[in-house]
Coordinates of C-alpha atoms in Angstrom, one line a residue:
M1 CA -22.0 33.0 -18.0
A2 CA -21.0 29.2 -19.1
N3 CA -20.9 26.8 -16.2
A4 CA -17.2 26.3 -15.0
V5 CA -16.9 22.6 -15.9
D6 CA -17.9 23.1 -19.5
T7 CA -15.5 26.3 -19.8
P8 CA -12.7 25.1 -22.0
L9 CA -9.2 25.6 -21.3
I10 CA -6.5 28.0 -23.4
S11 CA -4.6 25.4 -25.4
H12 CA -1.2 26.0 -26.5
Q13 CA -2.8 25.9 -30.2
E14 CA -4.9 28.8 -29.1
D15 CA -3.1 31.3 -27.3
D16 CA -3.9 34.2 -30.0
T17 CA -7.5 34.3 -28.9
A18 CA -6.7 35.5 -25.4
D19 CA -3.7 37.7 -25.2
D20 CA -4.9 39.2 -21.9
T21 CA -6.1 36.0 -20.4
Q22 CA -2.7 34.5 -21.2
S23 CA -0.6 37.5 -19.8
E24 CA -2.6 36.7 -16.5
I25 CA -1.5 33.1 -16.4
S26 CA 1.7 34.0 -17.4
D27 CA 2.0 36.4 -14.5
A28 CA 0.5 33.6 -12.3
E29 CA 3.1 31.0 -13.1
D30 CA 5.4 32.4 -10.5
T31 CA 3.0 32.9 -7.8
V32 CA 1.5 30.1 -5.5
I33 CA -2.2 29.5 -6.2
E34 CA -3.7 28.2 -3.0
W35 CA -6.0 25.3 -3.5
P36 CA -9.7 26.0 -1.9
A37 CA -10.2 25.2 1.4
G38 CA -13.1 22.7 2.6
R39 CA -13.7 19.1 2.1
P40 CA -12.9 17.1 -0.9
G41 CA -15.8 17.1 -3.6
L42 CA -18.3 14.1 -4.3
F43 CA -16.4 13.2 -7.5
I44 CA -12.9 12.6 -5.4
W45 CA -14.6 10.7 -2.9
L46 CA -16.1 8.2 -5.6
L47 CA -12.6 8.0 -7.5
T48 CA -11.1 7.1 -3.9
L49 CA -13.5 4.4 -3.3
S50 CA -13.5 2.9 -6.6
A51 CA -9.7 2.7 -6.8
G52 CA -10.1 1.5 -3.0
I53 CA -11.4 -1.8 -4.4
S54 CA -7.8 -2.5 -5.1
G55 CA -6.9 -2.2 -1.8
L56 CA -9.8 -4.0 -0.5
L57 CA -8.5 -7.2 -2.8
F58 CA -5.0 -6.5 -1.7
G59 CA -6.3 -7.2 2.1
Y60 CA -8.8 -10.1 1.0
D61 CA -6.0 -12.3 -0.4
T62 CA -3.8 -11.6 2.3
G63 CA -6.0 -12.1 5.3
V64 CA -8.0 -15.1 3.5
I65 CA -5.0 -17.3 3.4
S66 CA -4.5 -17.1 7.3
A67 CA -7.9 -19.2 7.5
T68 CA -7.4 -21.1 4.3
L69 CA -4.0 -22.8 6.0
V70 CA -5.8 -24.2 9.0
S71 CA -8.9 -25.4 6.9
V72 CA -7.4 -27.1 3.9
G73 CA -6.9 -30.2 6.0
T74 CA -5.4 -33.0 3.0
S75 CA -7.6 -31.3 0.2
L76 CA -4.1 -30.5 -1.4
S77 CA -1.9 -33.3 -2.8
G78 CA -3.7 -35.7 -0.4
R79 CA -1.9 -35.0 2.5
A80 CA -1.7 -32.2 5.4
L81 CA 0.3 -29.1 4.8
T82 CA 3.8 -29.1 6.1
S83 CA 5.8 -25.9 7.3
L84 CA 7.4 -25.6 4.1
D85 CA 4.1 -26.0 2.2
K86 CA 2.4 -23.2 4.2
S87 CA 5.7 -21.0 3.8
V88 CA 5.6 -21.6 0.0
I89 CA 2.2 -21.1 -0.6
T90 CA 2.3 -17.6 1.2
S91 CA 5.4 -16.3 0.2
C92 CA 5.0 -17.3 -3.5
T93 CA 2.4 -14.2 -3.7
S94 CA 5.0 -11.9 -2.4
L95 CA 7.6 -13.1 -4.8
F96 CA 5.5 -12.7 -7.8
A97 CA 4.4 -9.1 -6.4
L98 CA 7.8 -7.9 -6.3
A99 CA 8.3 -9.2 -10.1
A100 CA 5.2 -7.0 -10.8
S101 CA 5.7 -4.0 -9.0
P102 CA 8.9 -2.6 -11.1
I103 CA 7.1 -3.8 -14.6
S104 CA 3.7 -2.0 -13.5
S105 CA 5.5 1.0 -13.2
V106 CA 6.7 1.3 -16.8
L107 CA 3.3 0.0 -17.8
A108 CA 1.6 3.0 -15.8
D109 CA 4.0 5.4 -17.3
F110 CA 3.5 4.1 -20.8
F111 CA -0.3 3.2 -20.9
G112 CA -1.3 4.9 -18.1
R113 CA -2.7 4.8 -14.4
K114 CA -5.9 3.6 -15.0
P115 CA -5.2 0.6 -17.5
V116 CA -2.8 -1.0 -15.2
I117 CA -5.9 -1.0 -12.5
L118 CA -7.9 -2.7 -14.8
L119 CA -5.2 -5.4 -15.8
S120 CA -4.9 -6.2 -11.7
D121 CA -8.5 -6.7 -11.6
L122 CA -8.3 -9.2 -14.0
L123 CA -5.6 -11.2 -13.0
F124 CA -7.4 -11.0 -9.1
V125 CA -10.2 -12.8 -10.7
L126 CA -8.2 -15.1 -12.6
G127 CA -6.0 -16.2 -9.5
A128 CA -9.4 -16.3 -7.4
V129 CA -10.6 -19.0 -9.9
V130 CA -7.3 -21.0 -10.2
Q131 CA -7.1 -21.4 -6.2
A132 CA -10.9 -22.5 -5.7
L133 CA -10.0 -25.6 -8.4
S134 CA -6.9 -26.3 -7.1
Y135 CA -6.5 -30.1 -6.1
S136 CA -2.3 -30.0 -5.3
V137 CA 0.1 -27.6 -3.6
S138 CA 1.6 -26.5 -7.2
N139 CA -1.6 -25.6 -8.3
M140 CA -2.5 -23.4 -5.1
V141 CA 1.0 -22.1 -5.4
L142 CA 0.4 -21.0 -9.2
G143 CA -3.3 -19.6 -8.2
R144 CA -1.4 -17.6 -5.2
S145 CA 1.1 -16.4 -8.0
I146 CA -1.2 -15.0 -10.2
V147 CA -2.8 -13.1 -7.1
G148 CA 0.9 -11.9 -6.3
I149 CA 1.1 -10.4 -9.8
A150 CA -2.3 -8.9 -9.2
V151 CA -1.4 -7.6 -5.6
G152 CA 2.1 -6.3 -6.7
A153 CA 0.5 -4.1 -9.4
A154 CA -2.6 -2.6 -7.7
S155 CA -0.4 -1.7 -4.4
F156 CA 1.8 0.1 -6.6
V157 CA -0.6 1.9 -9.0
T158 CA -3.6 2.5 -6.5
P159 CA -1.8 4.9 -3.9
L160 CA -0.1 6.8 -7.1
Y161 CA -3.2 6.9 -8.6
I162 CA -4.9 8.7 -5.7
A163 CA -2.0 10.5 -5.1
E164 CA -2.3 12.2 -8.5
L165 CA -5.9 13.4 -8.4
A166 CA -6.3 14.7 -4.4
P167 CA -6.1 18.1 -3.4
P168 CA -2.7 18.6 -1.3
T169 CA -4.7 19.2 2.2
Y170 CA -6.5 15.8 2.0
R171 CA -4.3 13.9 0.2
G172 CA -2.7 11.9 3.0
R173 CA -6.4 11.0 4.4
L174 CA -7.2 9.8 0.8
I175 CA -4.2 7.6 0.3
T176 CA -5.0 6.3 3.9
M177 CA -8.6 5.5 2.9
N178 CA -6.7 2.9 0.7
V179 CA -5.0 1.5 3.4
L180 CA -8.2 1.5 5.3
S181 CA -9.6 -0.9 2.2
I182 CA -6.7 -3.0 2.7
T183 CA -7.4 -3.6 6.6
L184 CA -11.4 -3.6 5.7
G185 CA -10.5 -6.8 3.0
Q186 CA -8.4 -8.6 5.9
V187 CA -11.5 -8.2 8.4
V188 CA -13.8 -9.5 5.5
A189 CA -11.6 -12.2 4.9
Y190 CA -11.1 -13.2 8.4
V191 CA -15.0 -13.1 9.2
I192 CA -15.5 -15.2 6.1
G193 CA -12.8 -17.7 7.1
W194 CA -14.4 -18.0 10.6
I195 CA -17.7 -18.7 9.1
F196 CA -16.6 -21.4 6.6
A197 CA -14.0 -22.8 9.1
E198 CA -16.5 -23.3 11.7
H199 CA -20.2 -23.7 10.0
G200 CA -19.0 -24.7 6.4
D201 CA -18.3 -28.1 4.8
P202 CA -14.5 -28.5 5.7
S203 CA -13.7 -30.2 2.2
T204 CA -15.2 -27.2 0.3
G205 CA -15.5 -24.1 2.9
W206 CA -12.1 -23.0 1.8
R207 CA -12.5 -23.2 -1.5
W208 CA -15.4 -20.5 -1.2
M209 CA -12.9 -18.6 0.9
V210 CA -10.4 -18.0 -2.0
G211 CA -12.9 -18.0 -4.8
L212 CA -14.9 -15.1 -3.1
G213 CA -12.1 -12.6 -4.2
A214 CA -13.0 -12.4 -7.7
L215 CA -16.4 -10.8 -7.0
P216 CA -14.7 -7.1 -5.8
A217 CA -12.5 -7.3 -8.8
A218 CA -15.3 -7.9 -11.2
L219 CA -17.1 -4.8 -9.7
Q220 CA -14.0 -2.6 -10.0
C221 CA -13.5 -4.1 -13.9
A222 CA -17.1 -2.3 -14.4
L223 CA -16.3 0.7 -11.8
I224 CA -13.0 1.8 -14.1
L225 CA -14.8 2.1 -17.3
F226 CA -16.2 5.4 -15.4
M227 CA -12.8 6.3 -13.8
P228 CA -10.8 9.2 -15.5
E229 CA -6.8 9.1 -15.7
T230 CA -4.7 11.3 -13.6
P231 CA -4.1 15.1 -14.5
R232 CA -0.4 14.6 -14.3
W233 CA -0.3 11.8 -16.8
L234 CA -2.4 13.4 -19.1
V235 CA -0.1 16.4 -19.2
K236 CA 2.7 14.4 -19.7
A237 CA 0.9 12.8 -22.7
G238 CA 0.4 16.1 -24.1
R239 CA -3.6 16.3 -23.1
S240 CA -3.8 19.2 -21.0
T241 CA -7.2 20.4 -21.9
E242 CA -8.4 17.0 -20.7
A243 CA -6.3 17.1 -17.5
G244 CA -7.5 20.6 -16.8
R245 CA -11.1 19.3 -16.8
I246 CA -10.3 16.5 -14.3
V247 CA -8.5 19.1 -12.0
Q248 CA -11.9 21.1 -12.5
K249 CA -13.9 18.0 -11.3
T250 CA -11.9 17.0 -8.3
L251 CA -12.1 20.6 -6.8
G252 CA -16.0 20.9 -7.3
S253 CA -17.3 23.6 -9.9
D254 CA -18.5 25.6 -7.0
K255 CA -15.2 26.1 -5.5
T256 CA -13.0 26.3 -8.8
S257 CA -12.1 29.2 -11.0
Y258 CA -10.3 29.3 -14.6
R259 CA -7.5 30.9 -13.3
L260 CA -6.8 28.2 -10.7
V261 CA -7.6 25.4 -12.8
D262 CA -5.2 26.8 -15.3
S263 CA -2.5 27.4 -13.0
V264 CA -2.5 23.8 -11.5
V265 CA -2.0 22.4 -15.1
K266 CA 0.6 24.9 -15.9
G267 CA 2.5 24.2 -12.7
I268 CA 2.2 20.6 -13.8
E269 CA 3.9 21.2 -17.3
R270 CA 6.4 23.6 -15.8
E271 CA 7.8 20.6 -13.6
I272 CA 7.7 18.3 -16.6
R273 CA 9.7 21.0 -18.8
E274 CA 12.3 21.2 -15.9
E275 CA 12.3 17.6 -15.3
Q276 CA 13.5 17.0 -19.0
G277 CA 15.6 19.8 -19.3
R278 CA 17.5 18.3 -16.0
A279 CA 17.6 15.1 -18.1
E280 CA 19.0 16.8 -21.0
L281 CA 21.8 18.2 -19.0
T282 CA 22.7 14.7 -17.1
D283 CA 22.1 12.6 -20.2
N284 CA 23.9 14.2 -23.1
G285 CA 20.8 15.3 -25.3
G286 CA 18.8 12.1 -24.0
K287 CA 20.8 9.5 -25.6
H288 CA 20.7 7.4 -22.6
R289 CA 19.0 4.0 -23.4
F290 CA 18.1 3.9 -19.4
Q291 CA 17.2 7.9 -19.2
G292 CA 14.6 7.1 -16.2
W293 CA 17.0 4.9 -14.2
H294 CA 19.8 7.5 -14.7
E295 CA 17.7 10.4 -13.7
L296 CA 16.5 8.3 -10.6
L297 CA 19.9 7.6 -9.2
S298 CA 21.8 10.4 -10.5
V299 CA 19.9 13.3 -9.4
P300 CA 20.7 13.9 -5.5
R301 CA 17.2 14.6 -4.6
N302 CA 15.8 11.7 -6.4
R303 CA 18.3 9.4 -4.7
R304 CA 17.4 10.8 -1.4
A305 CA 13.6 10.3 -2.4
L306 CA 14.3 6.8 -3.1
I307 CA 16.0 5.9 0.0
I308 CA 13.6 7.1 2.0
A309 CA 10.7 5.5 0.3
C310 CA 12.6 2.1 0.1
L311 CA 13.4 2.6 3.7
L312 CA 9.8 3.1 4.8
Q313 CA 8.2 0.1 2.4
G314 CA 11.3 -2.5 3.5
L315 CA 10.3 -1.6 7.5
Q316 CA 6.6 -1.9 6.9
Q317 CA 7.3 -5.6 6.2
L318 CA 10.7 -6.4 8.2
C319 CA 8.8 -5.3 11.3
G320 CA 7.0 -8.6 11.0
F321 CA 3.4 -7.4 10.6
N322 CA 2.2 -9.6 7.6
S323 CA 3.6 -12.7 9.5
L324 CA 0.2 -12.3 11.8
M325 CA -1.7 -11.8 8.7
Y326 CA -0.7 -14.9 6.9
F327 CA -0.1 -17.1 10.2
S328 CA -2.3 -15.5 12.9
A329 CA -4.7 -18.5 12.9
T330 CA -1.8 -21.3 13.0
I331 CA 0.0 -19.1 15.7
F332 CA -3.3 -19.3 18.1
T333 CA -3.9 -22.5 17.4
M334 CA -0.5 -23.3 18.6
L335 CA -1.3 -21.2 21.7
G336 CA -4.6 -23.5 22.3
F337 CA -7.5 -20.8 21.5
P338 CA -10.2 -23.1 20.9
I339 CA -11.4 -21.1 17.8
P340 CA -8.3 -19.8 16.3
T341 CA -9.8 -18.2 13.1
L342 CA -12.1 -16.2 15.7
T343 CA -9.2 -15.0 17.6
S344 CA -7.5 -13.7 14.5
L345 CA -10.5 -11.5 13.5
T346 CA -9.6 -9.3 16.8
V347 CA -6.1 -8.6 15.0
A348 CA -7.7 -7.6 11.9
A349 CA -10.5 -5.8 13.9
T350 CA -7.8 -3.7 15.7
N351 CA -6.0 -3.1 12.7
F352 CA -9.3 -1.4 11.0
V353 CA -10.5 0.5 13.9
F354 CA -6.7 1.9 14.3
T355 CA -6.7 2.6 10.6
V356 CA -9.9 4.8 11.0
L357 CA -8.3 6.8 13.6
A358 CA -5.3 7.1 11.4
L359 CA -7.6 8.7 8.6
F360 CA -8.5 11.7 10.7
L361 CA -4.8 12.2 12.2
I362 CA -2.4 11.6 9.3
D363 CA -2.8 15.1 8.0
Q364 CA -3.2 16.7 11.4
I365 CA -0.2 15.3 13.0
G366 CA 1.7 14.5 10.3
R367 CA 3.5 11.6 8.5
R368 CA 7.0 11.8 10.3
R369 CA 5.5 12.7 13.6
I370 CA 3.0 10.1 13.5
L371 CA 5.6 7.6 12.8
L372 CA 7.9 8.7 15.6
Y373 CA 4.9 8.2 18.0
S374 CA 3.8 5.0 16.9
I375 CA 6.8 2.8 16.3
P376 CA 8.1 2.9 19.9
F377 CA 4.8 1.5 20.9
M378 CA 5.2 -1.3 18.1
V379 CA 8.7 -2.1 19.9
C380 CA 7.0 -2.6 23.3
G381 CA 4.1 -4.6 22.0
L382 CA 6.8 -7.1 20.3
L383 CA 8.8 -7.1 23.4
L384 CA 6.2 -8.1 25.4
A385 CA 5.2 -10.9 23.0
A386 CA 8.6 -12.1 23.3
F387 CA 8.1 -12.3 27.0
G388 CA 4.8 -14.0 26.9
F389 CA 6.1 -16.6 24.6
S390 CA 9.0 -17.2 27.1
S391 CA 6.5 -18.1 29.6
I392 CA 4.6 -20.7 27.8
K393 CA 5.4 -24.2 27.0
L394 CA 4.6 -25.1 23.5
P395 CA 3.7 -28.2 22.1
S396 CA 6.7 -30.6 21.6
G397 CA 7.7 -34.0 20.0
D398 CA 7.9 -34.4 16.4
A399 CA 4.9 -31.8 15.2
S400 CA 5.8 -28.9 13.6
L401 CA 3.9 -25.5 13.5
G402 CA 2.8 -26.4 10.3
D403 CA 0.7 -29.0 11.4
H404 CA -2.8 -28.5 13.4
V405 CA -1.5 -29.4 16.7
P406 CA -4.5 -29.8 19.6
A407 CA -3.9 -28.0 23.1
T408 CA -1.8 -30.2 25.5
D409 CA -2.4 -30.3 29.0
D410 CA 0.7 -28.0 29.6
M411 CA -1.2 -25.5 27.2
S412 CA -4.7 -25.7 29.4
S413 CA -2.8 -24.9 32.6
P414 CA -3.7 -21.3 34.3
S415 CA 0.1 -20.0 33.7
S416 CA 0.1 -21.2 30.1
Q417 CA -3.6 -19.5 29.4
N418 CA -2.2 -16.2 31.2
A419 CA 0.9 -16.0 29.0
A420 CA -1.6 -16.7 25.8
V421 CA -3.8 -13.7 26.8
I422 CA -0.6 -11.5 27.2
I423 CA 0.7 -12.8 23.8
L424 CA -2.7 -11.7 22.4
I425 CA -2.6 -8.1 24.0
S426 CA 0.7 -7.6 23.0
I427 CA -0.3 -8.4 19.5
M428 CA -3.2 -6.2 19.8
I429 CA -0.9 -3.6 20.8
Y430 CA 1.7 -3.7 18.4
V431 CA -1.0 -4.1 15.4
A432 CA -2.7 -0.6 16.6
S433 CA 0.6 1.3 16.5
Y434 CA 1.3 -0.2 13.1
A435 CA -1.9 0.9 12.0
L436 CA -1.8 4.2 13.1
G437 CA 1.8 5.1 11.4
L438 CA 3.7 2.3 9.7
G439 CA 0.5 0.7 8.0
N440 CA 0.0 4.0 5.9
V441 CA 2.6 6.3 5.9
P442 CA 5.0 4.1 3.3
W443 CA 2.0 4.2 0.6
M444 CA 2.5 8.2 0.4
Q445 CA 5.7 7.3 -1.3
S446 CA 4.6 8.9 -4.3
E447 CA 5.0 12.7 -2.4
L448 CA 8.5 12.7 -2.6
F449 CA 9.3 11.7 -6.0
P450 CA 9.3 14.4 -8.9
L451 CA 6.9 13.6 -11.7
G452 CA 9.5 12.4 -14.3
V453 CA 10.6 9.4 -11.8
R454 CA 7.5 9.3 -9.4
S455 CA 6.4 6.2 -11.2
L456 CA 9.5 4.4 -11.6
G457 CA 10.7 5.9 -8.2
S458 CA 7.4 4.2 -6.6
G459 CA 7.6 0.9 -8.3
L460 CA 11.2 0.4 -7.0
A461 CA 10.1 1.4 -3.4
T462 CA 7.0 -1.0 -3.7
A463 CA 9.5 -3.8 -5.1
T464 CA 11.3 -3.2 -1.9
N465 CA 8.0 -3.7 0.1
W466 CA 7.7 -7.3 -1.5
I467 CA 10.8 -8.2 -1.4
A468 CA 10.7 -7.8 2.6
N469 CA 7.4 -9.4 2.5
F470 CA 8.7 -12.6 0.8
I471 CA 11.7 -12.6 3.2
V472 CA 9.1 -12.6 6.3
G473 CA 6.5 -14.7 4.4
L474 CA 9.3 -17.7 4.2
T475 CA 11.4 -17.4 7.1
F476 CA 8.7 -16.6 9.6
L477 CA 7.5 -20.4 10.6
P478 CA 11.2 -22.0 10.4
L479 CA 12.7 -19.0 12.4
M480 CA 9.8 -19.7 15.0
E481 CA 10.7 -23.4 15.0
L482 CA 14.6 -22.7 15.0
M483 CA 15.4 -20.2 16.9
S484 CA 11.9 -19.9 19.3
P485 CA 9.3 -17.3 19.3
S486 CA 10.8 -15.2 21.8
V487 CA 13.7 -14.7 19.7
T488 CA 11.8 -14.0 16.5
F489 CA 9.5 -11.6 18.2
S490 CA 12.8 -9.9 19.9
L491 CA 14.3 -9.7 16.3
Y492 CA 11.2 -7.9 14.7
G493 CA 11.4 -5.3 17.8
L494 CA 15.1 -4.7 17.2
V495 CA 14.5 -3.9 13.4
C496 CA 11.6 -1.8 14.5
A497 CA 14.1 0.4 16.8
F498 CA 16.5 0.4 13.9
G499 CA 13.6 1.8 11.6
W500 CA 12.7 4.5 14.2
F501 CA 16.3 5.9 14.5
A502 CA 16.6 5.9 10.6
I503 CA 13.0 8.1 10.2
W504 CA 14.2 10.4 12.8
K505 CA 17.6 11.2 10.7
I506 CA 16.4 11.3 7.0
Y507 CA 12.5 11.3 6.7
P508 CA 11.1 15.1 6.4
E509 CA 7.5 15.9 7.1
T510 CA 5.3 16.6 3.8
A511 CA 1.7 16.9 5.1
G512 CA -0.2 19.6 3.7
L513 CA 2.4 20.4 0.6
T514 CA 1.5 20.0 -2.9
L515 CA 3.6 17.2 -4.8
E516 CA 5.8 20.0 -6.6
E517 CA 6.6 21.5 -3.1
A518 CA 7.1 18.3 -1.5
T519 CA 9.9 17.1 -4.3
C520 CA 11.8 20.4 -3.5
L521 CA 12.5 19.7 0.4
L522 CA 15.2 17.0 -0.9
E523 CA 16.8 19.6 -3.2
N524 CA 19.6 20.6 -0.7
G525 CA 19.7 17.7 1.6
W526 CA 17.1 15.5 3.8
G527 CA 14.7 17.9 4.4
V528 CA 14.5 17.5 7.9

């Protein structure tokens, strides 16, 4: 008997060669075929790790800017950076990521998921080089904008790529692996930032920080040549036989059967036919110029999926988390910590450790419950930080938060030092809670959308993430200056409380379901 990997699937052009088998599979179309139990095979882990390099790049370019902002000195435009300079340099990445997300969704539908990952890698390399060679604020903004396009594409397509390849039982865990890669990239960025800030040449160290981001992107460019396209995109492109071979590899040849693989492929084909039929009914024969948009917004279950996905992605940023990633070194400098880049590393390390914990809990506890359990601790951490800031006297005068302000005598007093420690602990509580839930669950957005609108819906939700990211990055320092840190952190706490209530009302549990089953939850309501 031939090995299962080499067994060809029955194509639609060869139906007359296997009538008995075709009859069996026809019967199987109306039954639920369980995916085999056990751990994901080596093939799927290698795919996840390879795709996760995009997450590593995402995290590195998010984290490295924190140390860069306090290390650049007067290297850009011959002057120290102001608060506005820092806000623009930081937020331009989010702005261009916002623009790239919906465009990359269209490209992923037309060309496939794999080419979009390759394109993002090339942009990561280009952006890193432009930043490293910058001698003005405008050039730095250009480099960060190119990186923003790369981050926007990668943040959308990588979770989608993994979700469409992963077995249902482990989909949450494997997508969380991508989030783990993001947090690992942030840890690496903070470690490199600390090394160059404390032990490197002050005039060139920051250039190495931003330039090193090109290395993992170049590595992924090489690895992606050996990565397959997702089965669902292949079926949609009319390449069902090739899709079956990929399904076979993801399950492992020792666990799979011909009947199971063919049933999975036919289930995808059936979903595509249903989506096309629904589109024709709502679109008068498919003549609508914006058929994908029309289907996403007019079909109730698709509209509900979009609302939930946008809610989660917007909340992930409006809770203020990335303000800590972008400006943690600035905050800890303001609080009088002697080595702010090293103190920032504790934030990134906390994020990484609790993301590892989420890796083991996400499929056991479930997406909905882990959010409902973790967000209240985020609120507590933010309110505790607001209390700490209200108990400390910050540097006053003409200095802004954009300047490197040394600790004053007031900052060195025991009460101020205790308040600074309280703020650090509260931030760690907040980051740990974020990493457990809100840091990874929104990236499982593709579970909610049917295949026909999955790419478009995920792209719009990711764009929502970057709109919120842009708002937070642009307004955080001005809010700290105009309204005080206490009010700023209290506002983030209020946003989290509102988000918890919305999740409790409309977000259903999708853990353990196939992608096709998960989309049915929203057919006749919110499915909670």
